[in-house]
Amino acid sequence: MKAAWFRPGIIATGLAVLVVLAAGYLADRQNSALYREQARAEVAESLSQLRTDMETRLYGSVQLIRGLVGVIASEPDIDQAKFSRIASRLLDGQSQIRNIAGAPNLVVELMHPLAGNEAVIGLDYMQNPDQRDAVVAAMELGTVVLAGPVDLVQGGSGFIVRYPVFVDRPDNAGTKPWGLIAAVIDVDQFFAQSGLLSEALPVQVALSGRDGVLSHNGVFFGEPDILNRDPVTAQVSLPAGGWQIAAIPQGGWQELPRDVWYFRAMLCAAGLLVVLPVGFAGYLHDQLRARSGKLSHRESEMRKLSQRLNLALETSKIGIWELDLDSGELRWDRRMKELYGVRQGESPDAVEHWINKLHPDDRPKAVAEFEEALESRDTYRSVFRIVPKAGTVRWIRTIGASHQDSDGRKIIIGVNWDVSEELQLKTELIEANQSTELRNLELEEARKQMEHNSLHDVLTGLPNRRFLDERVFGPDADVSPTALVHIDLDRFKQINDTLGHAAGDAMLVHAAQVLRQNTRGTDLVARVGGDEFVVVITNRVDEAWLERFAHRIITQMQKPVRYKDQTCRFGASIGITLADNDGAASNSQMLIDADLALYRAKRSGRNRYEFFDASLKAEIVSQKQLADEILTGLERQEFAPHFQPQFDANTLDITGVEAVARWNHPTRGTLAPSAFLEMAEELSVVHHIDRMILLKTLFQSKRWEAAGLAIPRKSVNVSAGHLNDPELMKLLHGLPIVPGELSFELLESIFLDDENETVSQNINSLSDLGIDIELDDFGTGHASIIGLLHLNPARLKIERRLVKPIVDCARQRKIVSSIIEIGKSLGIEVVAEGVETLEHVAVLRDLGCETLQGFALAKPMTTSELIEFANSEVWRQRAA
Ligand code: C2E
Ligand code: CA
Ligand code: CA
């Protein structure tokens, strides 16, 4: 876009302004110059008047004096009286000459008027330094000389006119100097008479050229400054020399003519007269141009629009029709004719033409819709089929609207386009949609099936654990049980192992059936694990009902089941929990409770049911507490050995000690293994206890050795877990073990349970370290003679339950005696445990048992007690 100032109108106006300004400026300057010239001419005129005046007056005075000079030339010896007479006559009416002096031989002798000037008589010019030079100059020049203005002796100032006088020599031989005539011209008078002092004088004047010497710059009349103010100058010619007269108008030069503003206003008006029409014309021109620019822009927009419209219509194959409502004339455009299969040359003339092209089936409806639109003048919309040519059918959609054109004719303009494909697509889409819906249904069905599968057990068809988690135990649970019954099949594992999985599966199906048959529709039977079931009971039930229910289940489960040609037997243990009346326990807590009850049922023998109750809960809480305390006890090393001495049966010397674990419980005092061993086993921490006891025993033995006590042997109890510890050997290698002084007591069962690699390796390594093996609680397990030989222990310890009855029962005595015999024959030492009375001591000694251990001789004790006990030898007195 061009800048606004670039418009030609503005440029033309600008130029006009420039021209007018320039012309105005020149005219103004011309005007000023003319004015100045005129002023100067006026001043010059005044000036020449003044000059003429001054010259006339001075020459007049000089003429007067010349007359006097003439008199003297003819009468050189003139006396004062005559001089005065002649002078007064000459000067009659001449006020500007103040006095005239005659000075023969340059000494003043004559004077007019004499009165007041007597003092001058006798003045010798040659003797007067003020006048000498001027007088000499006048005499030498031989012509009149004007001097001054000078300050006069009598006051005021004056010009002095000096006239040298020459007289004829008597012999007529030329002339000889007589002397001098000097006249004083009163300056003020002169100036006044010349008009210089007139108030009406239109100019200010400055005179310069003192003594008639033009080059004398000093101004002797008027303001010296006038010379600097561009004055008009002229020369006043004097009898000898001249003055310069300079003048400026009164009040100085006027810079501008008085009417300059009027002149300028006129100039401006004239300028405006030029600029305004030009500007207006330019503005009109610009407007015209802008408008024509917009017009052509609009035209091209229009062209583009119509091209686009055309393109759109062409590509979309939209036909346009127009119906003149007044004349009934129908006009179709080219595309319209193509749509309807009309040849380009021919043209439909009326609505009938269109009606003829309509498909017969759609005709009534299409015509009705059209007529209705005509009547209502509403937007016309319709869809119908046409038959462009025989055998083809097209779907047409039409939209029209009535309006009035610029000529005032009422017309309807509308468009038609082919929607056959669109409709085709639509029908296909609908069909596709229908089939998608069908597929979705199938998918939904499959999803439901999958969901059902994921929530049900395939084998029994019962709900599974996930089902329970979601519906009963989850946050969105919608089932509120009144009781939970947890059922676990007994001996099911054996069936699986011995008869195969198919048999196992059949039993599970059978069990599920038993449960279903014994529950109501409102109850929920679920299989929650391999052989575990849960029955969720939702009806109001009491304990008696549940007892009957559990009993029924157990009885029916115990009945033998035929599978193929096998008879299968299994049972069931049941844990039951009732919902609290206050509903405090959550559903998932109920499941835990039922599980605990089941656990108790299984522990107290199978085919039983147990209810969860407060005592069970308390038991569990205390068990939990015990477990926690054992773990912290281990950390705090609260487990320590007590030592029970073992004695030689014949000499009653102490031959060894067995270290037994004690727990120095922070609140409950010293606890024996029965209080913690079982739980420690459940926690799998017994081997930690064993290790602690072993280390502490080794340490304590140093104490009693230091106290002078010599006990040949100490033994510690070693659990299967400890023996199974791969770290055990590493530990033992780092300990100060003297071969033969330390034994490990092992239970028979360790060797029966498993033929463990680590265990047998460790046992071999033990003998390398010089650690003896003792077989603990011998006679209760199933150790075979072969196994015994294989293990090759240093000692057997006869279980105290076997020892206890030997005093009273000969048969029992016989068993113990046999064990002692076997030991002897295998070269294995025999230790009797549970030696509680002196009778025991005696019987065992008689039976040939080498070592005795029991309360009759000593109970387990601390190291300090052991030292004191050993030194006191109290047991000997008791036994004696
Ligand atoms: P045990 O190995 O048979 O240990 C002997 C137990 O018999 C000790 O019980 C001891 O106090 C008791 N006893 C000794 N003489 C008599 C008697 O004349 N009459 C009666 N009725 N009992 C007698 P304690 O200390 O309660 O130990 C019980 C069991 O705990 C031990 O039986 C042993 O199997 C186990 N045990 C003890 N300490 C440890 C240990 O450090 N580690 C392991 N793994 N087990 C240990
Ligand atoms: Ca033992
Ligand atoms: Ca024992």
Tab-separated table of N, CA, C and O and ligand atoms in Angstrom, residues 658 717 745 747 776-778 797-800 833, ligand 3:
chain	number	residue	atom	x	y	z
A	658	GLU	N	25.882	-81.554	79.948
A	658	GLU	CA	25.080	-81.270	78.755
A	658	GLU	C	24.586	-79.828	78.851
A	658	GLU	O	24.051	-79.426	79.893
A	717	ASN	N	23.116	-79.635	72.220
A	717	ASN	CA	22.060	-80.197	71.376
A	717	ASN	C	22.092	-79.515	70.013
A	717	ASN	O	22.234	-78.295	69.908
A	745	GLU	N	24.797	-83.569	70.363
A	745	GLU	CA	23.705	-84.508	70.576
A	745	GLU	C	22.715	-84.361	69.429
A	745	GLU	O	22.174	-83.286	69.199
A	747	LEU	N	19.250	-85.968	67.339
A	747	LEU	CA	18.090	-86.849	67.508
A	747	LEU	C	18.113	-87.907	66.421
A	747	LEU	O	18.531	-87.649	65.293
A	776	ASP	N	20.790	-88.819	70.731
A	776	ASP	CA	19.932	-88.376	71.839
A	776	ASP	C	18.592	-89.090	71.804
A	776	ASP	O	18.147	-89.525	70.737
A	777	ASP	N	17.948	-89.206	72.950
A	777	ASP	CA	16.613	-89.803	73.079
A	777	ASP	C	16.544	-91.172	72.403
A	777	ASP	O	15.569	-91.512	71.719
A	778	PHE	N	17.592	-91.964	72.569
A	778	PHE	CA	17.630	-93.256	71.902
A	778	PHE	C	16.565	-94.168	72.464
A	778	PHE	O	16.313	-94.196	73.671
A	797	LYS	N	22.252	-91.965	74.161
A	797	LYS	CA	21.604	-91.465	75.381
A	797	LYS	C	20.217	-92.079	75.447
A	797	LYS	O	19.393	-91.845	74.551
A	798	ILE	N	19.968	-92.888	76.468
A	798	ILE	CA	18.694	-93.590	76.571
A	798	ILE	C	17.625	-92.607	77.043
A	798	ILE	O	17.809	-91.920	78.060
A	799	GLU	N	16.613	-92.542	76.289
A	799	GLU	CA	15.475	-91.646	76.548
A	799	GLU	C	14.938	-91.855	77.958
A	799	GLU	O	14.807	-92.988	78.419
A	800	ARG	N	14.637	-90.687	78.630
A	800	ARG	CA	14.296	-90.823	80.060
A	800	ARG	C	12.966	-91.535	80.303
A	800	ARG	O	12.742	-92.115	81.348
A	833	GLU	N	19.532	-91.109	80.750
A	833	GLU	CA	18.938	-89.819	81.097
A	833	GLU	C	17.810	-90.041	82.090
A	833	GLU	O	17.329	-91.165	82.234
B	3	CA	CA	17.491	-86.553	75.661
